[in-house]
Coordinates of C-alpha atoms in Angstrom, one line a residue:
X1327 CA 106.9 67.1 -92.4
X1328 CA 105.6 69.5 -95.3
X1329 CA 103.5 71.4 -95.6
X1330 CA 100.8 69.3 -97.4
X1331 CA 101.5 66.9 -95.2
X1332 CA 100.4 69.2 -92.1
X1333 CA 97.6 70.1 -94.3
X1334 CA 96.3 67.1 -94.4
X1335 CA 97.0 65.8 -90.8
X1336 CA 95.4 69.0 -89.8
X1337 CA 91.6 68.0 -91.6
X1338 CA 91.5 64.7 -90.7
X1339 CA 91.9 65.6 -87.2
X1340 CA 88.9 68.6 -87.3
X1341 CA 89.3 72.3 -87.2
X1342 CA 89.4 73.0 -83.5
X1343 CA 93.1 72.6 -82.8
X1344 CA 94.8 75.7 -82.1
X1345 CA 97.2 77.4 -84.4
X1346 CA 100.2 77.1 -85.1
X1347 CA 103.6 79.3 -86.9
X1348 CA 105.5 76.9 -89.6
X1349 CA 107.1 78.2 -92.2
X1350 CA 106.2 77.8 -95.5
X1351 CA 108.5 77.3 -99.0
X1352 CA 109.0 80.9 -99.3
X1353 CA 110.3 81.3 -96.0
X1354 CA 107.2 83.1 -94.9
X1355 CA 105.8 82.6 -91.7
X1356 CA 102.2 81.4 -91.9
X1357 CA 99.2 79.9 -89.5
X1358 CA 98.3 76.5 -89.8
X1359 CA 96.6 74.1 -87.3
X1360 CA 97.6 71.4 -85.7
X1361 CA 95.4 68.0 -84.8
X1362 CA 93.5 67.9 -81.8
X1363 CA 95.9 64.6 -80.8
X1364 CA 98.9 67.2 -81.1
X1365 CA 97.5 70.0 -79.5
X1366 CA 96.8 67.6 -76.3
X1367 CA 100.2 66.4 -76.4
X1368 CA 101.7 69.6 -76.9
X1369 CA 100.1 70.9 -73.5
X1370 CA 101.0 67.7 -71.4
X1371 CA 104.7 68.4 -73.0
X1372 CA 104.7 72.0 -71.6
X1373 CA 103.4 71.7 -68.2
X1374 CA 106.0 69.0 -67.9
X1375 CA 108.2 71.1 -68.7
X1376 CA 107.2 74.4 -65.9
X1377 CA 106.9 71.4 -63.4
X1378 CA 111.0 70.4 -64.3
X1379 CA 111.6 74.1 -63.9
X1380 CA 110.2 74.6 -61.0
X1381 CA 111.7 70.9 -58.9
X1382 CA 114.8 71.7 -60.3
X1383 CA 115.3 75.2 -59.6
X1384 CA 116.7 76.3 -63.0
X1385 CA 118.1 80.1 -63.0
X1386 CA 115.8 80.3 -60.2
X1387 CA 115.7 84.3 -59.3
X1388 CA 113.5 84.3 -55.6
X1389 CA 113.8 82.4 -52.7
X1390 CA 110.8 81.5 -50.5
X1391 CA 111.3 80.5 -47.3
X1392 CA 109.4 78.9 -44.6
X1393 CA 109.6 78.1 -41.7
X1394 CA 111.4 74.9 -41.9
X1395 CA 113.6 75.8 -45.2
X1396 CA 113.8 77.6 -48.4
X1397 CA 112.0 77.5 -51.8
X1398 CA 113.8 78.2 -55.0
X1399 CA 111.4 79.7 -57.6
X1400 CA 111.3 82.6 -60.5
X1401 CA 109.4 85.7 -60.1
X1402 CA 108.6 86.6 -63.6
X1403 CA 106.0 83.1 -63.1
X1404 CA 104.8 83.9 -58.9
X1405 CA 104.1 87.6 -60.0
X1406 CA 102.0 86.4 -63.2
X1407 CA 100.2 83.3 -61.2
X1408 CA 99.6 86.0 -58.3
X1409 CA 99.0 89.7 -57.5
X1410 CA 99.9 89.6 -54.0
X1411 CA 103.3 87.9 -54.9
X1412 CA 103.8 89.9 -57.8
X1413 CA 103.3 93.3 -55.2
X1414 CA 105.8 91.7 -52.7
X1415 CA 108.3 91.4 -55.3
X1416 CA 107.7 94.8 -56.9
X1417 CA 108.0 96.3 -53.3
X1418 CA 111.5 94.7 -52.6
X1419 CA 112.8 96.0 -56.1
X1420 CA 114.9 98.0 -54.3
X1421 CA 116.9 95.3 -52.1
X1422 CA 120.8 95.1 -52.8
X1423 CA 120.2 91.1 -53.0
X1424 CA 121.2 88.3 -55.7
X1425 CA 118.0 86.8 -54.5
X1426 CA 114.7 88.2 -53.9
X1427 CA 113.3 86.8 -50.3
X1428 CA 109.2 86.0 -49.9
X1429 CA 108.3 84.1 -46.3
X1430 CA 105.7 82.6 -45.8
X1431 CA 105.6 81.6 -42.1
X1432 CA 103.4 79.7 -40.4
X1433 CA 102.6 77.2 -43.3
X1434 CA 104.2 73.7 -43.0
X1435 CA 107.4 73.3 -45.8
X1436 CA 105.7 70.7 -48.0
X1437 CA 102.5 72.8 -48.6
X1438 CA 104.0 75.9 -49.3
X1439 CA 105.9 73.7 -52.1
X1440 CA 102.7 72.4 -53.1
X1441 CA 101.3 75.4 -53.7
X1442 CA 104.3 77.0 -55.4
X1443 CA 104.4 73.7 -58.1
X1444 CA 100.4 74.7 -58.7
X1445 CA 101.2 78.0 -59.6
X1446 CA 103.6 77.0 -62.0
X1447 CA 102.1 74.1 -63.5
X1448 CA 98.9 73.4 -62.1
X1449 CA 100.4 69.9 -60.9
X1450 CA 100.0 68.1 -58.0
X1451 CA 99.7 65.3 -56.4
X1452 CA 96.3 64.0 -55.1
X1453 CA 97.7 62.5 -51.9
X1454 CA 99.7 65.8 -51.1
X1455 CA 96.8 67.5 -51.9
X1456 CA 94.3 66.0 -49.9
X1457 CA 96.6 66.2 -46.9
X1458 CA 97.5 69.8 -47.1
X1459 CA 93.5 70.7 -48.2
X1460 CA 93.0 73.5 -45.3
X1461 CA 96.6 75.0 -45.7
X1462 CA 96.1 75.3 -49.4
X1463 CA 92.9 76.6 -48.7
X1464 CA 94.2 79.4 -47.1
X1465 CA 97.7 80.2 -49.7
X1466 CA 94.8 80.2 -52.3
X1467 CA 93.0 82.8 -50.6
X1468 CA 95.9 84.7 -49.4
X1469 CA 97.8 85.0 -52.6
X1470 CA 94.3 85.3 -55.0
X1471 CA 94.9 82.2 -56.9
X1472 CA 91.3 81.8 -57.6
X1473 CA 91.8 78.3 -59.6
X1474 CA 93.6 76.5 -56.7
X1475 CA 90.5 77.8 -54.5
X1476 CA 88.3 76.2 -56.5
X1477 CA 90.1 73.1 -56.6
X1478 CA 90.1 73.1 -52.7
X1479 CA 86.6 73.8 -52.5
X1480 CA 85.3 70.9 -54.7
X1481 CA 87.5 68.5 -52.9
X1482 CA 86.2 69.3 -49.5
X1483 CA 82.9 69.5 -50.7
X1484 CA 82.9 66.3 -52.7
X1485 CA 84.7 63.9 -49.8
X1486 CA 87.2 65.8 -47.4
X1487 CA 85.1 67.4 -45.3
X1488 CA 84.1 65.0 -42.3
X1489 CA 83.0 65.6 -38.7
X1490 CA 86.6 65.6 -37.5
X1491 CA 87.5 68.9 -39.7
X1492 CA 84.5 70.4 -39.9
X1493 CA 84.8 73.1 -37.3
X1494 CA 88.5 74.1 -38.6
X1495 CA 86.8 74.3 -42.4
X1496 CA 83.7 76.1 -40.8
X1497 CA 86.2 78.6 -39.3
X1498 CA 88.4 78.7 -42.3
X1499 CA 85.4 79.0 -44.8
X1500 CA 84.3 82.0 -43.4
X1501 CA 87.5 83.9 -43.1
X1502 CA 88.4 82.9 -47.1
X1503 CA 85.2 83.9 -48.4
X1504 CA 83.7 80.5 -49.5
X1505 CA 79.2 81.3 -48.2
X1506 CA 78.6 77.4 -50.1
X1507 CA 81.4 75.7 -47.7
X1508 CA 80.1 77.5 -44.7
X1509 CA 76.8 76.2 -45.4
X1510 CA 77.5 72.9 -45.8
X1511 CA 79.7 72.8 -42.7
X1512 CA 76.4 74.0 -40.8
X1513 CA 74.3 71.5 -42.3
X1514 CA 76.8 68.5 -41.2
X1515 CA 77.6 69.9 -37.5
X1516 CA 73.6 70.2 -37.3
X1517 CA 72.8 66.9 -38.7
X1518 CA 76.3 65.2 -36.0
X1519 CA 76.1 67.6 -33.6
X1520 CA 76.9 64.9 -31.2
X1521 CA 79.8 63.8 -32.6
X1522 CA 81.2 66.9 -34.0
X1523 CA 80.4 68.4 -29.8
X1524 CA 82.7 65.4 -28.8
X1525 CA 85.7 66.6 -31.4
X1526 CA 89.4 68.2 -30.7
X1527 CA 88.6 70.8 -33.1
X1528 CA 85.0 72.0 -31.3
X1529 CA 86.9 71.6 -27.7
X1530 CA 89.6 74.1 -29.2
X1531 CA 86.9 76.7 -30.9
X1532 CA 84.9 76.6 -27.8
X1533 CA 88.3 78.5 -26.2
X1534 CA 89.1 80.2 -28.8
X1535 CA 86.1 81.4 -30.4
X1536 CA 83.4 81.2 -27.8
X1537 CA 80.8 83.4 -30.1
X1538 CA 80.8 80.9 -32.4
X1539 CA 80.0 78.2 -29.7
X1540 CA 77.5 80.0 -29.0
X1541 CA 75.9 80.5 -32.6
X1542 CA 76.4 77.0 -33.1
X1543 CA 74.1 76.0 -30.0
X1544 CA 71.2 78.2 -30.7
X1545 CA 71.6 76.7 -34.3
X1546 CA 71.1 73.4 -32.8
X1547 CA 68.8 74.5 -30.6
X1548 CA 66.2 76.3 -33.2
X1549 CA 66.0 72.9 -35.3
X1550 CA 65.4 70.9 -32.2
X1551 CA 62.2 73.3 -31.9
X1552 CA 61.3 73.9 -35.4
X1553 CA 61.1 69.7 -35.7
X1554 CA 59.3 69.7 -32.3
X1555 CA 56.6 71.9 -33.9
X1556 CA 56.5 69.8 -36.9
X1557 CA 56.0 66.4 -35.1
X1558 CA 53.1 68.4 -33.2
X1559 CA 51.8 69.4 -36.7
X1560 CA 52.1 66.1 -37.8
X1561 CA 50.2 65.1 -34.9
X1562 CA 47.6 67.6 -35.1
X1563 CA 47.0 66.8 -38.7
X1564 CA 46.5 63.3 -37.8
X1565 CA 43.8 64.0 -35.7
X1566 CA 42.4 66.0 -37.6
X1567 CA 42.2 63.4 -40.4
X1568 CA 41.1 61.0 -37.6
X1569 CA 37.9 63.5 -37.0
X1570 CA 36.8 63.8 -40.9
X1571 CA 37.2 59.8 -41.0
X1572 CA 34.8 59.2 -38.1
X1573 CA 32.6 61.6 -39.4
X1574 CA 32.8 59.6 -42.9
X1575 CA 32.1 56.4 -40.7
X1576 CA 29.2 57.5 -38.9
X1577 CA 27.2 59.4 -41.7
X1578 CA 27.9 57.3 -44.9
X1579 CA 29.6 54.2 -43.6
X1580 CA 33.2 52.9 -45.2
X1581 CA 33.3 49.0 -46.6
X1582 CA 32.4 47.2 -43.6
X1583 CA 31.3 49.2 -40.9
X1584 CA 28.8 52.0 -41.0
X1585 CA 25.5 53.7 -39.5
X1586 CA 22.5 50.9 -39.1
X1587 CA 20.0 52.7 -42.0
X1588 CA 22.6 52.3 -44.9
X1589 CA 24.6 49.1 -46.3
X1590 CA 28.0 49.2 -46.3
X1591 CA 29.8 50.4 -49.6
X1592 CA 31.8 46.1 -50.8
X1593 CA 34.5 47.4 -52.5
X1594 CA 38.4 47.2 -53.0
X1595 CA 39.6 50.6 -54.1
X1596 CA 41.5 52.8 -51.2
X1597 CA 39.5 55.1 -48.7
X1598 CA 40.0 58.5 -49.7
X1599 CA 40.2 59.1 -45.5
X1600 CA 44.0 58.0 -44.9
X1601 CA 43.1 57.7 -41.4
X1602 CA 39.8 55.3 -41.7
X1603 CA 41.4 52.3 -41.9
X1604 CA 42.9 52.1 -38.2
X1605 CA 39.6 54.3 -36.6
X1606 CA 37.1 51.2 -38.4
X1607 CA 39.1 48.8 -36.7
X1608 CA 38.9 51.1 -33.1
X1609 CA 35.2 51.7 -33.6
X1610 CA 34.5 48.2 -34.2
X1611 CA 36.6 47.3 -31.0
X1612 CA 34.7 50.0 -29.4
X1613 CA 31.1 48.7 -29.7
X1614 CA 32.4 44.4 -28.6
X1615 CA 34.3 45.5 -26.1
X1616 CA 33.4 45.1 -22.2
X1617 CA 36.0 46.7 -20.6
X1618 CA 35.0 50.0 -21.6
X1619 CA 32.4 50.6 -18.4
X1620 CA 34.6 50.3 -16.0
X1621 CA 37.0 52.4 -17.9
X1622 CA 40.1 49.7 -18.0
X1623 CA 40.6 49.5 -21.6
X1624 CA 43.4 51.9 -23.5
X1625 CA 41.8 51.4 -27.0
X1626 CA 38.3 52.7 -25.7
X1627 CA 39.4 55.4 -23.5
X1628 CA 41.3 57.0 -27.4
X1629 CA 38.0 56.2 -29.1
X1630 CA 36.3 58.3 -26.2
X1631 CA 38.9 61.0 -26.4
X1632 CA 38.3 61.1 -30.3
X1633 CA 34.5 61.3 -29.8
X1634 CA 34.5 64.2 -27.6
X1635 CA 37.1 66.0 -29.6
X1636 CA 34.5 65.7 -32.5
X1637 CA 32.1 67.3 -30.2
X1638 CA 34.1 70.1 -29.6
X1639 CA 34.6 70.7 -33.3
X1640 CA 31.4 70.2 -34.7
X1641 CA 29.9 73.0 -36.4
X1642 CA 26.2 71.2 -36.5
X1643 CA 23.7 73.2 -34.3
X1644 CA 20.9 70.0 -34.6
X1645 CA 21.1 67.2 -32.9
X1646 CA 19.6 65.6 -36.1
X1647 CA 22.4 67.0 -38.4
X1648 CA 25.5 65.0 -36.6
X1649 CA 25.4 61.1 -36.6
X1650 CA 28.4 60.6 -34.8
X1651 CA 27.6 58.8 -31.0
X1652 CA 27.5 61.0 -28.1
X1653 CA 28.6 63.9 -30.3
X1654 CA 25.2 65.7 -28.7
X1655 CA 25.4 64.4 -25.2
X1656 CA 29.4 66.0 -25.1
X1657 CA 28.2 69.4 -26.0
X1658 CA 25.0 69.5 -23.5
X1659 CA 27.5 68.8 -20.5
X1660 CA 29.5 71.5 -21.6
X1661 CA 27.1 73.6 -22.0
X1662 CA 25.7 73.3 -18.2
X1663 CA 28.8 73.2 -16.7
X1664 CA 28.7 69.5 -15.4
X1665 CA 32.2 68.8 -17.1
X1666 CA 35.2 70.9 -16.4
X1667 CA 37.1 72.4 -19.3
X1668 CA 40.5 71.3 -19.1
X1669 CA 42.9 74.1 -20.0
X1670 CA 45.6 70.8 -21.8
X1671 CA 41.7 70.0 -24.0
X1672 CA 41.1 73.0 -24.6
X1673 CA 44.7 74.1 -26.4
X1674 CA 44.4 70.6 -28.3
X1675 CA 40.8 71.4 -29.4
X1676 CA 42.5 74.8 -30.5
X1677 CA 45.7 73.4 -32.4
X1678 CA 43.3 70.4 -34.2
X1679 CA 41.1 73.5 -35.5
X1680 CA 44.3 75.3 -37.0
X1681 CA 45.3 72.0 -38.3
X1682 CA 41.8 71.4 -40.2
X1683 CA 41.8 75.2 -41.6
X1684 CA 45.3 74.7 -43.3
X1685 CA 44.2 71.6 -44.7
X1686 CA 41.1 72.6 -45.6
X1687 CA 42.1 74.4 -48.9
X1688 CA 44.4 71.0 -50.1
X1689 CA 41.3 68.9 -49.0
X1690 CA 38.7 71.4 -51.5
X1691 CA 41.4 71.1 -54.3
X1692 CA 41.6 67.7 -54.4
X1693 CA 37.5 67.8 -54.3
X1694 CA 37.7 69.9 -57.4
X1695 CA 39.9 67.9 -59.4
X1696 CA 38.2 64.6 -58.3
X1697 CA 35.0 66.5 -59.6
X1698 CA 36.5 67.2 -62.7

């Protein structure tokens, strides 16, 4: 090919290639650039070409053995893929050997190879890889080969890491370094705690590593309580909502039910009150039924739960002022002592009230903006 030719080749395929040494008529060397196809090619062609050294051994220089065999490699490409390997070999410099000798013990055969073909070509195959994930996990760490890491990481990450190997990659995570890994192996054996509990791996750490037992239990443990407190939040709120929709009812009256001096707003938009819907219905049900006087009916025994929790949060100092029923007769019976104050009442009157002054400042914005 000449020159022009090159030239040519090299503009139609864009500038972005890198470049490359030909030599031009005057036997000069010179830069040109090669296509974008070529450069591709020419990258596939060379890591093909590390991974043939490296199966076939080729004036190999080091041998690495394991614990089932030995390795063949070159130390000029370990010590430039990694420091640590590069200080083991610098350190047996002295040795009256043909060879140079690296173990790695404790490592099955095949993924020590595995890692060794990485380091040459950054080839491997995905069913070796996925197999040997934790054991690579660690040579990566071990020897600083960041890249490999990072590999290992995204793989466990994206689909390796299940409830069978999560406590073995929680333990492993936190001994390589890898805070994202850790977290997510926290977040799985919190959300399967059952199943991981019931695992070979968690049976094994609980012998092994009893302190981390431990953490993982009060982990457990501090959600179950922080979702306990929110389902009594929830619940709180909802009764809160229930006492500003009765209120709502019995002052200015919602579609079809309402106090006797004012007509019932006909219309089909929503309630603004997310809980009037269900309290219409149990105030209606309230005033038909005839169960309620001799005190065998569920639905009116809430509804005069509801109405006496009004009267312990009502702020109206009139009986005029408050329209909801027996909101007035409540507080007079308190107030002479005829009913006893019951201490479980009394801390749900309490937790409804810190409910209704956290909402409070949501319930005057959306005001605002419905003003506006």
């Amino acid at each position: 090919m000449t020159v022009e030719r090159m030239e040519t080749c090299a503009q139609r395929c864009g500038p972005s290639a890198p470049p490359v040494l030909v030599l031009n008529p005057r036997n000069k060397y010179t830069y040109k650039r090669l296509s974008s196809c070529s450069s591709t090619v020419a990258v596939e062609s060379t890591r093909d070409l590390w991974d043939r050294i490296f199966i076939q051994g080729y004036s190999a220089d080091v041998m690495v053995r394991t614990n089932d065999g030995a390795i063949p490699a070159h130390g000029a490409i370990l010590g430039m893929a990694s420091p640590v390997i590069d200080g083991m070999l610098r350190s047996s410099k002295g040795r009256q050997h043909h060879r140079k000798i690296i173990s790695i013990r404790c490592v099955p055969h095949d993924a020590v190879r595995v890692f060794l073909r990485f380091l040459y070509s950054s080839c491997y195959e995905q069913e070796e890889m996925d197999h040997y994930i934790l054991h690579l996990l660690v040579l990566s760490h071990v020897f600083m080969v960041p890249s490999l890491k990072k590999l290992c990481v995204q793989a466990l990450e994206k689909g390796l890491l299940n409830v069978d190997n999560v406590i073995d990659v929680l333990q492993l995570s936190r001994l390589c370094d890898t805070s994202r890994l850790s977290v997510l192996c926290q977040r799985m054996i919190l959300n399967d705690f059952g199943l991981v509990s019931a695992t070979e791996g968690w049976k094994v750490m609980r012998q092994s590593n009893p302190l981390m037992e431990r953490e993982l239990v009060d982990l457990v443990e501090r959600k179950k309580e922080r979702q306990k407190k929110q389902e009594e939040q929830k619940i709180y709120l909802q009764l809160n909502q229930a006492m500003e929709a009765l209120v709502h009812i019995c002052q200015d009256g919602c579609r079809t039910i309402g106090p006797r001096d004012k007509v019932p707003r006909i219309s089909t938009d929503p309630c603004n009150y997310p809980a009037c819907k269900g309290l219409e219905a149990l105030v209606r049900h309230f005033a038909d039924c005839k169960r309620r006087v001799a005190g065998g009916c569920p639905h009116c025994k809430r509804m005069w739960q509801l109405l006496e929790l009004h009267s312990r949060i009502c702020e109206e100092t009139e009986i005029k002022n408050c329209r909801v029923p027996l909101c007035w007769i409540f507080k007079e019976k308190l107030k002479e002592g005829n009913k006893k104050d019951d201490p479980k009442f009394k801390l749900l009157v309490s937790k409804v009230l810190e409910a209704k002054s956290r909402s409070r400042p949501s319930s005057l914005l959306a005001m605002t903006s419905a003003s506006t």
